[in-house]
Amino acid sequence: MTVGRIIETPDCVAEGAAWLATACPRMAHALTLTGPLPLRRRPDGFAELLSAIVSQQVSVASANAIWSRMKDAQLTDPTEIRNASDDDLRAVGLSRQKIRYARELTAARIDFVGLRTAADQDVIAELVRVPGIGVWTAEIYAMFSLGRADVFAPGDLALQEAARVLYDLPERPKERALRQMALAWSPWRSVAARVLWAYYRVAKDREGIR
């Protein structure tokens, strides 16, 4: 399967937003409240996934502090992690579990360049085989590090809550239900996610993701 549309610029996001506004009156309403959507592109590669592992189950402030210490200690690439002792990794703030995950990510030897041209489902399958990387992390990587236009992260609680409010649902949709609901937003599901995250901030005055 070939790679679909890649989101590279704010114009790509705007194109997807315009399509969604035409396809769905609720999306159109959300966009009148959110204004222009952010690009949200990130680098790809080992460090981005390692940073995602660091961020798990801690506050944004704690994650940023740990990641800053890792950068200062030059512990953000595979060779550095491979050569570091557990004490080195513990000293910058990694828990025993995250030390294991960092080493598993290093041992996986992911072909990050190859992922750029892999089909969406193959990207996610390749990433989730690594302990410490779940489906949500893999989907976020595909959306923002690889710029995939038609990937969604229905396990995200902010997306679930935004969908509940925007579509006036009786309860927050579970992951399976939201994944089914998102089919209507294809081929711009990652832009639909941007709409919902932005709408979540408007509706709840809270940040949806780091």
XYZ file of C-alpha atoms in Angstrom, residues 21-164:
144
model
C -16.009 21.929 7.367
C -17.741 21.082 4.101
C -18.286 17.439 5.069
C -19.592 18.010 8.600
C -21.545 20.972 10.060
C -20.270 20.146 13.568
C -16.669 20.343 12.390
C -17.499 23.633 10.667
C -18.906 24.952 13.952
C -15.832 23.855 15.885
C -13.561 25.607 13.398
C -15.423 28.898 13.857
C -14.465 28.694 17.545
C -10.896 27.434 17.217
C -9.596 29.566 14.379
C -6.643 28.324 12.290
C -5.257 24.990 13.438
C -1.606 24.389 14.397
C 0.698 22.410 12.126
C 2.043 20.307 15.017
C 4.850 18.739 12.971
C 7.667 17.230 15.005
C 10.990 15.610 14.118
C 11.018 11.878 13.499
C 13.517 9.350 14.779
C 14.789 7.689 17.922
C 14.863 10.762 20.169
C 11.211 11.580 19.527
C 10.089 8.108 20.625
C 12.451 8.133 23.588
C 10.959 11.473 24.632
C 7.473 9.953 24.360
C 8.513 7.125 26.682
C 9.953 9.647 29.150
C 6.634 11.537 29.114
C 4.488 8.557 30.058
C 2.566 8.783 33.348
C 4.288 11.950 34.567
C 3.314 15.607 34.390
C 4.405 17.761 31.466
C 6.703 19.693 33.802
C 8.353 16.511 35.087
C 8.747 15.111 31.588
C 10.329 18.332 30.350
C 12.725 18.394 33.299
C 13.818 14.786 32.794
C 14.236 15.264 29.052
C 16.307 18.402 29.630
C 18.616 16.457 31.951
C 18.911 13.669 29.370
C 19.904 16.156 26.674
C 22.445 17.785 29.004
C 23.879 14.346 29.798
C 23.897 13.387 26.089
C 21.557 10.457 26.578
C 19.201 10.861 23.635
C 20.533 8.612 20.878
C 20.864 4.822 20.631
C 24.638 4.698 21.063
C 24.476 6.892 24.153
C 21.735 4.768 25.724
C 23.597 1.579 24.831
C 26.778 2.828 26.499
C 25.060 4.251 29.583
C 24.786 2.325 32.826
C 21.503 1.955 34.672
C 22.923 4.337 37.275
C 23.530 6.949 34.562
C 19.918 6.674 33.411
C 18.574 6.644 36.950
C 20.554 9.795 37.721
C 18.654 11.807 35.103
C 15.310 10.693 36.504
C 14.312 7.537 34.645
C 12.433 4.893 36.591
C 13.428 1.234 36.433
C 10.597 0.561 33.977
C 11.561 3.454 31.707
C 15.195 2.377 31.742
C 14.010 -0.991 30.434
C 11.856 0.681 27.788
C 14.752 2.908 26.683
C 16.930 -0.160 26.281
C 14.172 -2.030 24.422
C 13.820 0.913 22.023
C 17.573 0.894 21.465
C 17.621 -2.864 20.863
C 14.723 -2.673 18.382
C 16.923 -0.901 15.805
C 13.908 0.633 14.067
C 14.489 1.738 10.483
C 13.264 5.299 10.978
C 14.039 6.318 7.397
C 12.088 3.316 6.143
C 9.082 4.301 8.235
C 8.777 7.508 6.212
C 7.583 5.517 3.228
C 5.750 2.697 5.048
C 1.969 2.404 5.020
C 0.221 3.855 8.061
C -0.766 0.496 9.526
C 2.777 -0.834 9.008
C 4.249 2.151 10.864
C 1.985 1.497 13.827
C 2.611 -2.268 13.775
C 6.381 -1.717 13.695
C 6.326 0.690 16.623
C 3.963 -1.185 18.951
C 6.163 -4.270 18.871
C 8.583 -2.315 21.079
C 7.777 -2.645 24.807
C 6.833 0.755 26.167
C 5.273 1.996 22.931
C 1.519 1.603 22.805
C -0.959 2.254 20.032
C -1.578 5.860 21.133
C 2.143 6.709 21.033
C 2.519 5.033 17.639
C -0.469 6.918 16.220
C 0.803 10.242 17.563
C 4.208 9.525 15.997
C 2.591 8.744 12.647
C 0.460 11.893 12.808
C 3.035 14.432 13.917
C 6.522 13.025 13.269
C 5.636 11.497 9.898
C 2.882 13.961 8.980
C 0.309 11.323 8.047
C -2.945 13.026 7.103
C -5.320 10.120 7.716
C -4.271 8.713 11.103
C -6.345 9.183 14.253
C -5.781 8.399 17.946
C -9.178 7.331 19.307
C -7.727 6.176 22.613
C -6.925 9.799 23.500
C -9.178 10.986 26.331
C -9.209 14.605 25.146
C -10.380 13.519 21.688
C -13.071 11.355 23.255
C -14.309 14.176 25.459
C -14.193 16.748 22.646
C -16.229 14.416 20.435
C -18.765 13.948 23.240
